[in-house]
Tab-separated table of C-alpha atoms in Angstrom:
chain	number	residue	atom	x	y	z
A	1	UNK	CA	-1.529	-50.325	57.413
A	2	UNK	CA	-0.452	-47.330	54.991
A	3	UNK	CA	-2.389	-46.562	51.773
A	4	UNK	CA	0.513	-47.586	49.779
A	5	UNK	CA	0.462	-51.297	51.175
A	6	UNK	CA	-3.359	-51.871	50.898
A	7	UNK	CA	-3.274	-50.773	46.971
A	8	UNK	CA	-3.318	-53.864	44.270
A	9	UNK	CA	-0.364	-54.705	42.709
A	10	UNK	CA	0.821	-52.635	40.549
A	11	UNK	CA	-0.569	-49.419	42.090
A	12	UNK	CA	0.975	-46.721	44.433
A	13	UNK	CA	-0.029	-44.126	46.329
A	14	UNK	CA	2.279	-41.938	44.010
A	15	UNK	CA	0.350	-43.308	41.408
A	16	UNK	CA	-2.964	-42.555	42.511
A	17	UNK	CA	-2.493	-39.034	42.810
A	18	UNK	CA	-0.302	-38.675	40.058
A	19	UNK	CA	1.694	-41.378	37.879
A	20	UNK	CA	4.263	-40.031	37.392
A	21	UNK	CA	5.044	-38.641	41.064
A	22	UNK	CA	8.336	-40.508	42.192
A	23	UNK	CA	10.002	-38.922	44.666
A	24	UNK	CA	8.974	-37.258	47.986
A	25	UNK	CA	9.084	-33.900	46.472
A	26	UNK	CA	6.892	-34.655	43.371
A	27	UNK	CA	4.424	-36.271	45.385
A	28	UNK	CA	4.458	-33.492	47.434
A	29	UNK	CA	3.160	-31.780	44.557
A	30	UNK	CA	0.671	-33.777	42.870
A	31	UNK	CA	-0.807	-33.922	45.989
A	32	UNK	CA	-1.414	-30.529	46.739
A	33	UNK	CA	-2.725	-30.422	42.841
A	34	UNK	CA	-5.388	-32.584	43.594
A	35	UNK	CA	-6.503	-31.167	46.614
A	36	UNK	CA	-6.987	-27.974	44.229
A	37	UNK	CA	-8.917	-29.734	41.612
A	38	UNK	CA	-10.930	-31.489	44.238
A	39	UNK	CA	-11.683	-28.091	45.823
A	40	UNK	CA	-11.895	-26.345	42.099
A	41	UNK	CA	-14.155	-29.124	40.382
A	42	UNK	CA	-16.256	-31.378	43.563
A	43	UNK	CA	-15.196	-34.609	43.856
A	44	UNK	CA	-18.683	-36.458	44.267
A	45	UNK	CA	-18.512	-38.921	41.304
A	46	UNK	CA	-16.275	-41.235	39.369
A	47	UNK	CA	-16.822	-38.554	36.633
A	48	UNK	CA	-15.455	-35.928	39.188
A	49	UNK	CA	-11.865	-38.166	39.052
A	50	UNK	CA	-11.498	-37.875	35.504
A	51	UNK	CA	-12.418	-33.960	35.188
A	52	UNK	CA	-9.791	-33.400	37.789
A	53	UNK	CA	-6.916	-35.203	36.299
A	54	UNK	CA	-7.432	-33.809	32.991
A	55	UNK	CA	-7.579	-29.897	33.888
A	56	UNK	CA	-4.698	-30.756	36.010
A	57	UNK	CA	-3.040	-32.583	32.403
A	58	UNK	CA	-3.979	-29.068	30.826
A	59	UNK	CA	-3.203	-26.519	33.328
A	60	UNK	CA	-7.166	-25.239	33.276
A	61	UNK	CA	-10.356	-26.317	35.112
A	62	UNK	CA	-11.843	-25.246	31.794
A	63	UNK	CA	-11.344	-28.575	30.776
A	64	UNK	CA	-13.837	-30.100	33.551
A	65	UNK	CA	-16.604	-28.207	31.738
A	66	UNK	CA	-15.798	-29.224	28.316
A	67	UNK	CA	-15.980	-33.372	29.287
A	68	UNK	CA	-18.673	-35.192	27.975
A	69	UNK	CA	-19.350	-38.942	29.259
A	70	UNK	CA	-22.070	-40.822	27.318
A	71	UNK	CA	-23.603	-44.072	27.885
A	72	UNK	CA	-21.454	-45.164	30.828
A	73	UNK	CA	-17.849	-45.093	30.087
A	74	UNK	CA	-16.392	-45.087	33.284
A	75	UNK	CA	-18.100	-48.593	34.170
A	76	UNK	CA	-17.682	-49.805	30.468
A	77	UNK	CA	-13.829	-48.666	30.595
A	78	UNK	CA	-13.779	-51.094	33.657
A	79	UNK	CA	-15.403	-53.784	32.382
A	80	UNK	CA	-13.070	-53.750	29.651
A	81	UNK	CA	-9.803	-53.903	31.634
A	82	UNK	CA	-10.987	-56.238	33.846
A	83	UNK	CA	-11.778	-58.446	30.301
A	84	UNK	CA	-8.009	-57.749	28.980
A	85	UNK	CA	-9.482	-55.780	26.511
A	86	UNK	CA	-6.694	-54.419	23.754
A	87	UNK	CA	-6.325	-50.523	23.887
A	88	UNK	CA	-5.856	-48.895	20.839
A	89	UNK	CA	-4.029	-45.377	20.105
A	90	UNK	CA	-4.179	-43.337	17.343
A	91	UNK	CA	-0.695	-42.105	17.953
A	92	UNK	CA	2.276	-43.460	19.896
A	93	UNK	CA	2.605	-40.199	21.944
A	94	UNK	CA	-0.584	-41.430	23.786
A	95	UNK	CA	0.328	-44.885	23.489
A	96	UNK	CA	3.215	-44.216	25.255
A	97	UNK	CA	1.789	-41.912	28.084
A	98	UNK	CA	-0.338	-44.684	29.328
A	99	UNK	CA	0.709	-46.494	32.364
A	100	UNK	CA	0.869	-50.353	32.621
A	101	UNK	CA	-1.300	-50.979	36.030
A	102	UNK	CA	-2.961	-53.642	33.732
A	103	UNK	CA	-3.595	-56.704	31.982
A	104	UNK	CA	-4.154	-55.408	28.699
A	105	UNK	CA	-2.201	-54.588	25.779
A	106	UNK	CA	-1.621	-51.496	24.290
A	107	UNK	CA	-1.038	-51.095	20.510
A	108	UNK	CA	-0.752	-48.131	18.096
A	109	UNK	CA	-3.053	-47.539	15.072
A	110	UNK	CA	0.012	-46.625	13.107
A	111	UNK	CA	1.300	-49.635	12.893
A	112	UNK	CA	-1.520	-51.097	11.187
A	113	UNK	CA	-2.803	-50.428	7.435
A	114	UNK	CA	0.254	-48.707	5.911
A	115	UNK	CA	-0.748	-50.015	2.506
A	116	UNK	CA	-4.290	-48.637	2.752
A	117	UNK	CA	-3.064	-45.400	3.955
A	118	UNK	CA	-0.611	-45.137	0.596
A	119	UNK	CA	-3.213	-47.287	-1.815
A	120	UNK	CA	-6.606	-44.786	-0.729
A	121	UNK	CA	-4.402	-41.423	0.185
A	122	UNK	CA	-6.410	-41.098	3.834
A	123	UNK	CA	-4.292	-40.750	6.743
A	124	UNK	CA	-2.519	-43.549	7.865
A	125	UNK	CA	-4.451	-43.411	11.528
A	126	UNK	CA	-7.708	-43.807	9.887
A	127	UNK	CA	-6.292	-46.504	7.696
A	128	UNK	CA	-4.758	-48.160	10.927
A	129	UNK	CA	-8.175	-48.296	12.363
A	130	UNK	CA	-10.120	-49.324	9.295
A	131	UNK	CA	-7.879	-51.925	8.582
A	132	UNK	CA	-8.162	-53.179	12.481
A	133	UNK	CA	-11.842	-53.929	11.555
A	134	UNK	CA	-13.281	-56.250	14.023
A	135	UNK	CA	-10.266	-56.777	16.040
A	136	UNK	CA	-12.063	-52.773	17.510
A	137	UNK	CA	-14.373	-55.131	18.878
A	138	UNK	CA	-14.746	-54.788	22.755
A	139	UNK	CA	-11.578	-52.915	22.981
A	140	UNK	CA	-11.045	-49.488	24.482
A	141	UNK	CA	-10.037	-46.886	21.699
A	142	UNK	CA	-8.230	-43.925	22.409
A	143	UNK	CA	-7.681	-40.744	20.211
A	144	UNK	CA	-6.070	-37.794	20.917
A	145	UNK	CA	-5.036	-36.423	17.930
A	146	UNK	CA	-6.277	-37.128	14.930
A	147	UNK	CA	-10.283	-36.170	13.644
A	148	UNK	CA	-9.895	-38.340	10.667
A	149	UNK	CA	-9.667	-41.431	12.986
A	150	UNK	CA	-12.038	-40.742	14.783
A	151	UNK	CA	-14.700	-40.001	11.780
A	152	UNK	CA	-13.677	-43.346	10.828
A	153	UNK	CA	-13.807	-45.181	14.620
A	154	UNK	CA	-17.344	-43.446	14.280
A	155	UNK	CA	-17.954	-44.752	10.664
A	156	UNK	CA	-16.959	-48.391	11.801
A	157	UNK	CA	-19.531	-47.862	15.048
A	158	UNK	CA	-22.463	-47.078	12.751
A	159	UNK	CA	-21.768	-50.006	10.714
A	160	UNK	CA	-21.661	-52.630	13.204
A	161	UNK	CA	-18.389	-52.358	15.077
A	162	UNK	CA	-18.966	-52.043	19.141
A	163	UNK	CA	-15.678	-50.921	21.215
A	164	UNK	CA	-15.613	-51.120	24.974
A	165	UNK	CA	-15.263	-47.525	25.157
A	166	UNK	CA	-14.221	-44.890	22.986
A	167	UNK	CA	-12.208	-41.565	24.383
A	168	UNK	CA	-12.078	-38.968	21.243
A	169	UNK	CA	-10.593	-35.958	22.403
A	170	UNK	CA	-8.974	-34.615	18.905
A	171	UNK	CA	-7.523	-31.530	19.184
A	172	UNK	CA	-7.722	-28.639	16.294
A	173	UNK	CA	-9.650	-26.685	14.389
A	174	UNK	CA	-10.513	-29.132	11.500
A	175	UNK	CA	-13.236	-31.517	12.046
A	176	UNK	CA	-12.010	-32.355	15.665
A	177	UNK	CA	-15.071	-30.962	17.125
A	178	UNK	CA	-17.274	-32.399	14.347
A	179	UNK	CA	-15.824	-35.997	15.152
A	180	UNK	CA	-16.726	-35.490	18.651
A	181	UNK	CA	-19.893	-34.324	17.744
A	182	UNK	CA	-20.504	-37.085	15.987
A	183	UNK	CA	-18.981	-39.556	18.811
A	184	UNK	CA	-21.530	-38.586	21.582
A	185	UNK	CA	-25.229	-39.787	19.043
A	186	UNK	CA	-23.287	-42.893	18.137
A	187	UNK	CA	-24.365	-45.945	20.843
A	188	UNK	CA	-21.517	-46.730	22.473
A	189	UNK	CA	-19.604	-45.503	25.747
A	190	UNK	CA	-17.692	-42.624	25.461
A	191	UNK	CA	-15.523	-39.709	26.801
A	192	UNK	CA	-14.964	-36.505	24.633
A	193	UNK	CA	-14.524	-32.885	24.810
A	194	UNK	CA	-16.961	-30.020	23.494
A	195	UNK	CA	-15.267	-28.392	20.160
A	196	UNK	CA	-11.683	-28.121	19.171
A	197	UNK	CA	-9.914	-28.166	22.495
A	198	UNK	CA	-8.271	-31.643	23.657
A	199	UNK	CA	-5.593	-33.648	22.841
A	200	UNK	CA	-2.939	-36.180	23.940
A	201	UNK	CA	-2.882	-35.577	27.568
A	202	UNK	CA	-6.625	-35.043	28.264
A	203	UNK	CA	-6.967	-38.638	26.286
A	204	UNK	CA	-4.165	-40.299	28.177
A	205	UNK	CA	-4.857	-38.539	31.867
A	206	UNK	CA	-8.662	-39.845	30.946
A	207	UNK	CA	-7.786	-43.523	30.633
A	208	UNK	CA	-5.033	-43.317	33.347
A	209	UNK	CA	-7.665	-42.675	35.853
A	210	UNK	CA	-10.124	-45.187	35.099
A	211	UNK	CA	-7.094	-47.411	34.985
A	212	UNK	CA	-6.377	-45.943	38.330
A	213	UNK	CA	-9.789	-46.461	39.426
A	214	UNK	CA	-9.422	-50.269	38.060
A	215	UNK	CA	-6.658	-51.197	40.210
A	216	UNK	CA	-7.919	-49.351	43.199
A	217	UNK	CA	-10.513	-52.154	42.972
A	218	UNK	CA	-9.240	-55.167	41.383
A	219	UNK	CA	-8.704	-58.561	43.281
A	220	UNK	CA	-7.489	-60.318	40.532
A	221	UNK	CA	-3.608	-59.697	39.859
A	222	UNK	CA	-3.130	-63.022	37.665
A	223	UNK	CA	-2.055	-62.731	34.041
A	224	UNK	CA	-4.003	-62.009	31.416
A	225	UNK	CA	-5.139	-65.091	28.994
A	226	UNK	CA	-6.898	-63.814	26.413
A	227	UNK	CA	-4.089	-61.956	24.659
């Protein structure tokens, strides 16, 4: 039996190397990409998986030394898809990159708190996470852009809020590498990236592989019920 016809539902052999491979050709190639970043990075941990997709999302196997994984977030990013747990963007750019091999939904913090944004003058992804509040609750957040949301993801952590996983990977030269900073004391599983480098596709190729990884070993394909 191929690879592609023992993989859950939902998951290719295209997929696993790359999502967005399609055809013969592009497989071709994110193939022999892989086998690079295998050879460039080691491949001898789950860890190992998400370092290589995300210099290959970048371009540089810089990026594998600038990860950071704290208290488990590989397992607890598993945990939480195989609970249905929301995701939650801070921008729809990385809402939109991540692929649907799941149960879970995926929302946008911008659509969220547009009144708080105008009423207190912060930036209307830190108001769409503030005003999300406990809903932030088991759920796996994801920011690739913006610092202020994640100071405040990190404010709401310190004050009580637990999400499955956090993976803050601002990019930029203002308090993105403070936020991460920040991120990796708080008590609660993360992925991030040592000072200002980052962004959208080092957060979305990060959760893409542990959703990868997620349907690689998941039995059950029924519907989610707790959305």
């Amino acid at each position: 039996m191929g690879r592609e016809s023992s993989l859950p539902e939902g998951i290719t052999e295209s997929m696993s190397i790359e999502p967005g491979a399609r055809t013969r050709e592009s497989l071709e190639i994110a193939r022999k990409s892989r086998a690079i970043a295998r050879k460039a990075i080691g491949d001898s941990c789950v860890e190992d998986r998400i370092r290589q997709r995300c210099s290959i999302a970048v371009g540089d196997f810089a990026m594998a030394g600038l990860l950071r994984f704290v208290n488990g977030p590989v397992e607890a990013g598993l945990e939480a898809l195989k609970a249905c747990a929301p995701i939650y963007t801070d921008i729809r750019m990385v809402q939109a990159g991540i692929i649907s091999a799941h149960h879970s939904k995926v929302y946008c913090a911008l659509d969220f708190g547009l009144d708080m944004a105008v009423g207190k003058g912060i930036t209307r992804t830190s108001a769409g996470f503030l005003s999300l509040g406990k809903r932030l609750e088991g759920s796996i957040v994801v920011i690739g852009n913006a610092p202020s949301a994640l100071l405040s993801v990190c404010d709401m952590v310190r004050h009580g809020i637990r999400p499955g996983l956090v993976i803050g990977v601002p990019v930029g030269f203002v308090n993105a590498a403070d936020s991460k900073a920040l991120l990796r004391t708080l008590d609660v599983p993360s992925i991030s990236t040592e000072g200002t480098r980052g962004g959208t596709p080092v957060a979305v190729a990060a959760l893409n592989e542990i959703i990868i990884m997620y349907g690689e070993a998941c039995h059950d394909k029924g519907p989610c019920d707790r959305l």
